[in-house]
Amino acid sequence: MLLAILLILVYIAGAFLVPVLQYYGLNIPANIGYRFYRTVCHQFAFRSWFLFGDQSFYPLDKAGVQADSTYEEISGNSPQDIESARQFKGNADMGYKIALCQRDIAIFTGLLFPAVGFVIWKRKWQPIPVVLWIVMGVMPIFLDGISQLGGSNLPFFNMISARESNPAMRTLTGLLFGVTTGLYLFPKLEKRYEDHKNKTTVVRKK
């Protein structure tokens, strides 16, 4: 569990380090960092946090979030141009985006809470019921995420009005998913590890 906590901390810290490198003009390591995290995250600029700029985020117009500047205004890109939103890192005025999106940061931060708690309480809790994990962790993040496909050209979704989530909702659903996943997963991993260790001990004794 201590290794898991360390890996999560390094993973999150690395995502925050990337815009710091970009801010100080270390473009090559910053680009490497963005490319690395892009393999696991969409990195859409309008769904990311920014450091060193006038705002901490730049939402789309349709998100309906009160902000001095929207992503369309500050970048000049169309919201339909997904690849440009993925590649857009920011600039000296608006700041530079963190290499993980708002929801992913919340997910991995949420995982830290049960991981640390599991160590503090000496691994003395059972996994939460899978139904509770699905209802409280999976469904909110699934519904908030998939509802953003409304208005697209995909079958069924083209009949639903367009919707864009907001940073608060992405953070909340991400935290719920991260916390409940940890409460469900960590005790199971610990039990499997203990069973494997006991079997190995028995074999050695024989």
mmCIF file of C-alpha atoms in Angstrom:
data_model
loop_
_atom_site.group_PDB
_atom_site.id
_atom_site.type_symbol
_atom_site.label_atom_id
_atom_site.label_comp_id
_atom_site.label_asym_id
_atom_site.label_seq_id
_atom_site.Cartn_x
_atom_site.Cartn_y
_atom_site.Cartn_z
ATOM 1 C CA MET A 1 0.000 0.000 0.000
ATOM 2 C CA LEU A 2 2.868 2.374 0.717
ATOM 3 C CA LEU A 3 4.175 1.689 -2.780
ATOM 4 C CA ALA A 4 0.712 2.370 -4.223
ATOM 5 C CA ILE A 5 0.538 5.694 -2.354
ATOM 6 C CA LEU A 6 3.992 6.667 -3.611
ATOM 7 C CA LEU A 7 3.122 5.800 -7.216
ATOM 8 C CA ILE A 8 -0.126 7.816 -7.077
ATOM 9 C CA LEU A 9 1.666 10.819 -5.582
ATOM 10 C CA VAL A 10 4.406 10.681 -8.222
ATOM 11 C CA TYR A 11 1.817 10.320 -10.998
ATOM 12 C CA ILE A 12 -0.166 13.366 -9.833
ATOM 13 C CA ALA A 13 2.937 15.436 -9.077
ATOM 14 C CA GLY A 14 4.321 14.678 -12.535
ATOM 15 C CA ALA A 15 1.187 16.081 -14.167
ATOM 16 C CA PHE A 16 1.630 19.338 -12.208
ATOM 17 C CA LEU A 17 5.344 19.467 -12.974
ATOM 18 C CA VAL A 18 4.772 19.564 -16.745
ATOM 19 C CA PRO A 19 3.236 23.092 -16.878
ATOM 20 C CA VAL A 20 5.924 24.283 -14.453
ATOM 21 C CA LEU A 21 8.564 23.114 -16.923
ATOM 22 C CA GLN A 22 6.674 24.817 -19.745
ATOM 23 C CA TYR A 23 6.411 28.060 -17.751
ATOM 24 C CA TYR A 24 10.167 28.181 -17.203
ATOM 25 C CA GLY A 25 10.872 27.579 -20.871
ATOM 26 C CA LEU A 26 12.014 23.956 -20.543
ATOM 27 C CA ASN A 27 10.073 22.992 -23.642
ATOM 28 C CA ILE A 28 11.686 19.644 -24.446
ATOM 29 C CA PRO A 29 11.012 17.957 -21.058
ATOM 30 C CA ALA A 30 7.601 19.645 -20.952
ATOM 31 C CA ASN A 31 6.684 18.206 -24.368
ATOM 32 C CA ILE A 32 7.840 14.769 -23.252
ATOM 33 C CA GLY A 33 5.626 15.070 -20.190
ATOM 34 C CA TYR A 34 2.574 16.137 -22.181
ATOM 35 C CA ARG A 35 3.085 13.264 -24.619
ATOM 36 C CA PHE A 36 3.471 10.735 -21.810
ATOM 37 C CA TYR A 37 0.240 11.743 -20.063
ATOM 38 C CA ARG A 38 -1.570 12.054 -23.399
ATOM 39 C CA THR A 39 -1.407 8.259 -23.674
ATOM 40 C CA VAL A 40 -3.803 7.978 -20.701
ATOM 41 C CA CYS A 41 -5.753 11.268 -20.795
ATOM 42 C CA HIS A 42 -7.517 13.250 -23.520
ATOM 43 C CA GLN A 43 -5.934 16.521 -22.260
ATOM 44 C CA PHE A 44 -8.667 18.708 -23.749
ATOM 45 C CA ALA A 45 -7.707 22.254 -22.774
ATOM 46 C CA PHE A 46 -11.324 23.200 -22.025
ATOM 47 C CA ARG A 47 -11.525 20.377 -19.455
ATOM 48 C CA SER A 48 -8.184 21.017 -17.783
ATOM 49 C CA TRP A 49 -6.811 23.181 -14.974
ATOM 50 C CA PHE A 50 -4.215 25.845 -15.794
ATOM 51 C CA LEU A 51 -1.276 27.190 -13.791
ATOM 52 C CA PHE A 52 0.406 30.629 -13.972
ATOM 53 C CA GLY A 53 -2.442 32.303 -15.889
ATOM 54 C CA ASP A 54 -5.293 34.739 -15.399
ATOM 55 C CA GLN A 55 -7.762 31.885 -14.763
ATOM 56 C CA SER A 56 -7.506 28.381 -13.357
ATOM 57 C CA PHE A 57 -9.686 27.000 -16.176
ATOM 58 C CA TYR A 58 -11.157 28.074 -19.509
ATOM 59 C CA PRO A 59 -14.551 26.435 -20.136
ATOM 60 C CA LEU A 60 -16.490 26.170 -23.360
ATOM 61 C CA ASP A 61 -19.261 28.703 -23.927
ATOM 62 C CA LYS A 62 -21.908 25.984 -23.699
ATOM 63 C CA ALA A 63 -20.755 24.940 -20.222
ATOM 64 C CA GLY A 64 -22.556 27.995 -18.869
ATOM 65 C CA VAL A 65 -19.843 28.635 -16.290
ATOM 66 C CA GLN A 66 -19.110 32.185 -15.191
ATOM 67 C CA ALA A 67 -15.615 33.001 -16.451
ATOM 68 C CA ASP A 68 -13.892 36.118 -17.759
ATOM 69 C CA SER A 69 -12.593 34.226 -20.789
ATOM 70 C CA THR A 70 -13.747 31.015 -22.434
ATOM 71 C CA TYR A 71 -11.639 28.481 -24.275
ATOM 72 C CA GLU A 72 -12.940 29.694 -27.643
ATOM 73 C CA GLU A 73 -12.024 33.310 -26.860
ATOM 74 C CA ILE A 74 -8.549 32.683 -25.501
ATOM 75 C CA SER A 75 -7.450 30.045 -28.020
ATOM 76 C CA GLY A 76 -9.294 31.050 -31.173
ATOM 77 C CA ASN A 77 -10.090 27.376 -31.784
ATOM 78 C CA SER A 78 -13.459 25.843 -32.525
ATOM 79 C CA PRO A 79 -14.807 23.470 -29.835
ATOM 80 C CA GLN A 80 -15.383 20.938 -32.618
ATOM 81 C CA ASP A 81 -11.647 20.871 -33.308
ATOM 82 C CA ILE A 82 -10.848 18.184 -30.766
ATOM 83 C CA GLU A 83 -7.251 17.645 -31.848
ATOM 84 C CA SER A 84 -6.412 21.319 -31.406
ATOM 85 C CA ALA A 85 -7.941 21.214 -27.911
ATOM 86 C CA ARG A 86 -5.777 18.187 -27.124
ATOM 87 C CA GLN A 87 -2.580 19.794 -28.433
ATOM 88 C CA PHE A 88 -3.208 23.256 -26.992
ATOM 89 C CA LYS A 89 -0.943 23.779 -23.952
ATOM 90 C CA GLY A 90 -1.607 27.440 -23.204
ATOM 91 C CA ASN A 91 0.585 30.522 -23.325
ATOM 92 C CA ALA A 92 2.195 33.143 -21.125
ATOM 93 C CA ASP A 93 -1.100 35.028 -20.646
ATOM 94 C CA MET A 94 -3.538 32.210 -19.970
ATOM 95 C CA GLY A 95 -1.009 29.933 -18.283
ATOM 96 C CA TYR A 96 -0.236 26.320 -19.090
ATOM 97 C CA LYS A 97 -2.509 23.345 -18.652
ATOM 98 C CA ILE A 98 -1.816 20.549 -16.212
ATOM 99 C CA ALA A 99 -1.042 17.318 -18.065
ATOM 100 C CA LEU A 100 -4.074 15.503 -16.615
ATOM 101 C CA CYS A 101 -7.657 16.687 -17.062
ATOM 102 C CA GLN A 102 -9.803 17.897 -14.165
ATOM 103 C CA ARG A 103 -11.590 14.576 -13.761
ATOM 104 C CA ASP A 104 -8.431 12.449 -13.821
ATOM 105 C CA ILE A 105 -6.794 14.615 -11.160
ATOM 106 C CA ALA A 106 -9.878 14.143 -8.982
ATOM 107 C CA ILE A 107 -9.899 10.368 -9.566
ATOM 108 C CA PHE A 108 -6.301 9.836 -8.486
ATOM 109 C CA THR A 109 -6.634 12.276 -5.602
ATOM 110 C CA GLY A 110 -9.711 10.328 -4.507
ATOM 111 C CA LEU A 111 -7.723 7.090 -4.598
ATOM 112 C CA LEU A 112 -5.231 8.563 -2.130
ATOM 113 C CA PHE A 113 -7.790 8.935 0.672
ATOM 114 C CA PRO A 114 -8.707 5.234 1.053
ATOM 115 C CA ALA A 115 -5.086 4.238 0.376
ATOM 116 C CA VAL A 116 -3.805 6.354 3.266
ATOM 117 C CA GLY A 117 -6.750 5.349 5.452
ATOM 118 C CA PHE A 118 -6.116 1.684 4.713
ATOM 119 C CA VAL A 119 -2.568 2.044 6.044
ATOM 120 C CA ILE A 120 -3.551 4.116 9.099
ATOM 121 C CA TRP A 121 -6.266 1.678 10.160
ATOM 122 C CA LYS A 122 -3.924 -1.265 9.597
ATOM 123 C CA ARG A 123 -5.947 -2.767 6.723
ATOM 124 C CA LYS A 124 -8.878 -3.618 8.987
ATOM 125 C CA TRP A 125 -11.847 -3.011 6.717
ATOM 126 C CA GLN A 126 -13.688 -5.121 4.203
ATOM 127 C CA PRO A 127 -14.346 -4.026 0.611
ATOM 128 C CA ILE A 128 -17.552 -2.067 0.118
ATOM 129 C CA PRO A 129 -20.343 -3.948 -1.711
ATOM 130 C CA VAL A 130 -19.921 -3.910 -5.467
ATOM 131 C CA VAL A 131 -23.443 -2.458 -5.833
ATOM 132 C CA LEU A 132 -22.452 0.523 -3.675
ATOM 133 C CA TRP A 133 -19.334 1.031 -5.782
ATOM 134 C CA ILE A 134 -21.403 0.992 -8.990
ATOM 135 C CA VAL A 135 -24.146 3.297 -7.665
ATOM 136 C CA MET A 136 -21.936 5.854 -5.906
ATOM 137 C CA GLY A 137 -18.735 5.607 -7.933
ATOM 138 C CA VAL A 138 -19.339 4.341 -11.447
ATOM 139 C CA MET A 139 -22.782 5.693 -12.345
ATOM 140 C CA PRO A 140 -22.203 9.400 -11.536
ATOM 141 C CA ILE A 141 -18.987 9.602 -13.541
ATOM 142 C CA PHE A 142 -20.491 7.530 -16.367
ATOM 143 C CA LEU A 143 -23.613 9.686 -16.652
ATOM 144 C CA ASP A 144 -21.725 12.979 -16.401
ATOM 145 C CA GLY A 145 -19.216 11.848 -19.000
ATOM 146 C CA ILE A 146 -21.475 10.165 -21.535
ATOM 147 C CA SER A 147 -24.105 12.925 -21.421
ATOM 148 C CA GLN A 148 -21.522 15.247 -22.986
ATOM 149 C CA LEU A 149 -21.909 13.269 -26.218
ATOM 150 C CA GLY A 150 -25.321 14.871 -26.701
ATOM 151 C CA GLY A 151 -25.615 16.742 -29.954
ATOM 152 C CA SER A 152 -22.919 14.639 -31.634
ATOM 153 C CA ASN A 153 -23.351 12.651 -34.833
ATOM 154 C CA LEU A 154 -23.442 9.351 -32.952
ATOM 155 C CA PRO A 155 -26.682 7.333 -33.126
ATOM 156 C CA PHE A 156 -29.118 8.159 -30.300
ATOM 157 C CA PHE A 157 -26.894 10.962 -28.986
ATOM 158 C CA ASN A 158 -27.778 13.121 -31.981
ATOM 159 C CA MET A 159 -31.325 13.222 -30.554
ATOM 160 C CA ILE A 160 -30.121 14.587 -27.195
ATOM 161 C CA SER A 161 -29.376 18.251 -26.686
ATOM 162 C CA ALA A 162 -25.710 19.199 -26.376
ATOM 163 C CA ARG A 163 -24.302 19.433 -22.842
ATOM 164 C CA GLU A 164 -20.928 20.336 -21.365
ATOM 165 C CA SER A 165 -20.057 19.450 -17.788
ATOM 166 C CA ASN A 166 -18.270 21.902 -15.495
ATOM 167 C CA PRO A 167 -15.149 21.699 -13.300
ATOM 168 C CA ALA A 168 -17.144 21.239 -10.086
ATOM 169 C CA MET A 169 -19.120 18.293 -11.485
ATOM 170 C CA ARG A 170 -16.029 16.670 -13.011
ATOM 171 C CA THR A 171 -14.190 17.011 -9.714
ATOM 172 C CA LEU A 172 -17.084 15.657 -7.657
ATOM 173 C CA THR A 173 -17.721 12.631 -9.861
ATOM 174 C CA GLY A 174 -13.981 11.980 -10.145
ATOM 175 C CA LEU A 175 -13.535 12.055 -6.368
ATOM 176 C CA LEU A 176 -16.524 9.750 -5.844
ATOM 177 C CA PHE A 177 -15.136 7.269 -8.347
ATOM 178 C CA GLY A 178 -11.628 7.414 -6.896
ATOM 179 C CA VAL A 179 -12.692 7.048 -3.261
ATOM 180 C CA THR A 180 -15.202 4.252 -3.841
ATOM 181 C CA THR A 181 -12.804 2.399 -6.160
ATOM 182 C CA GLY A 182 -10.167 2.481 -3.435
ATOM 183 C CA LEU A 183 -12.647 1.323 -0.788
ATOM 184 C CA TYR A 184 -13.633 -1.573 -3.039
ATOM 185 C CA LEU A 185 -10.276 -2.469 -4.580
ATOM 186 C CA PHE A 186 -7.594 -2.067 -1.899
ATOM 187 C CA PRO A 187 -9.016 -4.619 0.583
ATOM 188 C CA LYS A 188 -9.367 -7.129 -2.255
ATOM 189 C CA LEU A 189 -5.771 -6.597 -3.363
ATOM 190 C CA GLU A 190 -4.580 -6.961 0.236
ATOM 191 C CA LYS A 191 -6.551 -10.211 0.646
ATOM 192 C CA ARG A 192 -5.087 -11.612 -2.584
ATOM 193 C CA TYR A 193 -1.599 -10.636 -1.474
ATOM 194 C CA GLU A 194 -2.062 -12.323 1.927
ATOM 195 C CA ASP A 195 -3.427 -15.502 0.298
ATOM 196 C CA HIS A 196 -0.461 -15.612 -2.078
ATOM 197 C CA LYS A 197 1.982 -15.055 0.788
ATOM 198 C CA ASN A 198 0.377 -17.822 2.866
ATOM 199 C CA LYS A 199 0.473 -20.271 -0.045
ATOM 200 C CA THR A 200 4.133 -19.443 -0.665
ATOM 201 C CA THR A 201 4.912 -20.044 3.026
ATOM 202 C CA VAL A 202 3.159 -23.439 2.973
ATOM 203 C CA VAL A 203 5.069 -24.507 -0.135
ATOM 204 C CA ARG A 204 8.398 -23.532 1.413
ATOM 205 C CA LYS A 205 7.629 -25.488 4.563
ATOM 206 C CA LYS A 206 6.897 -28.598 2.510
#
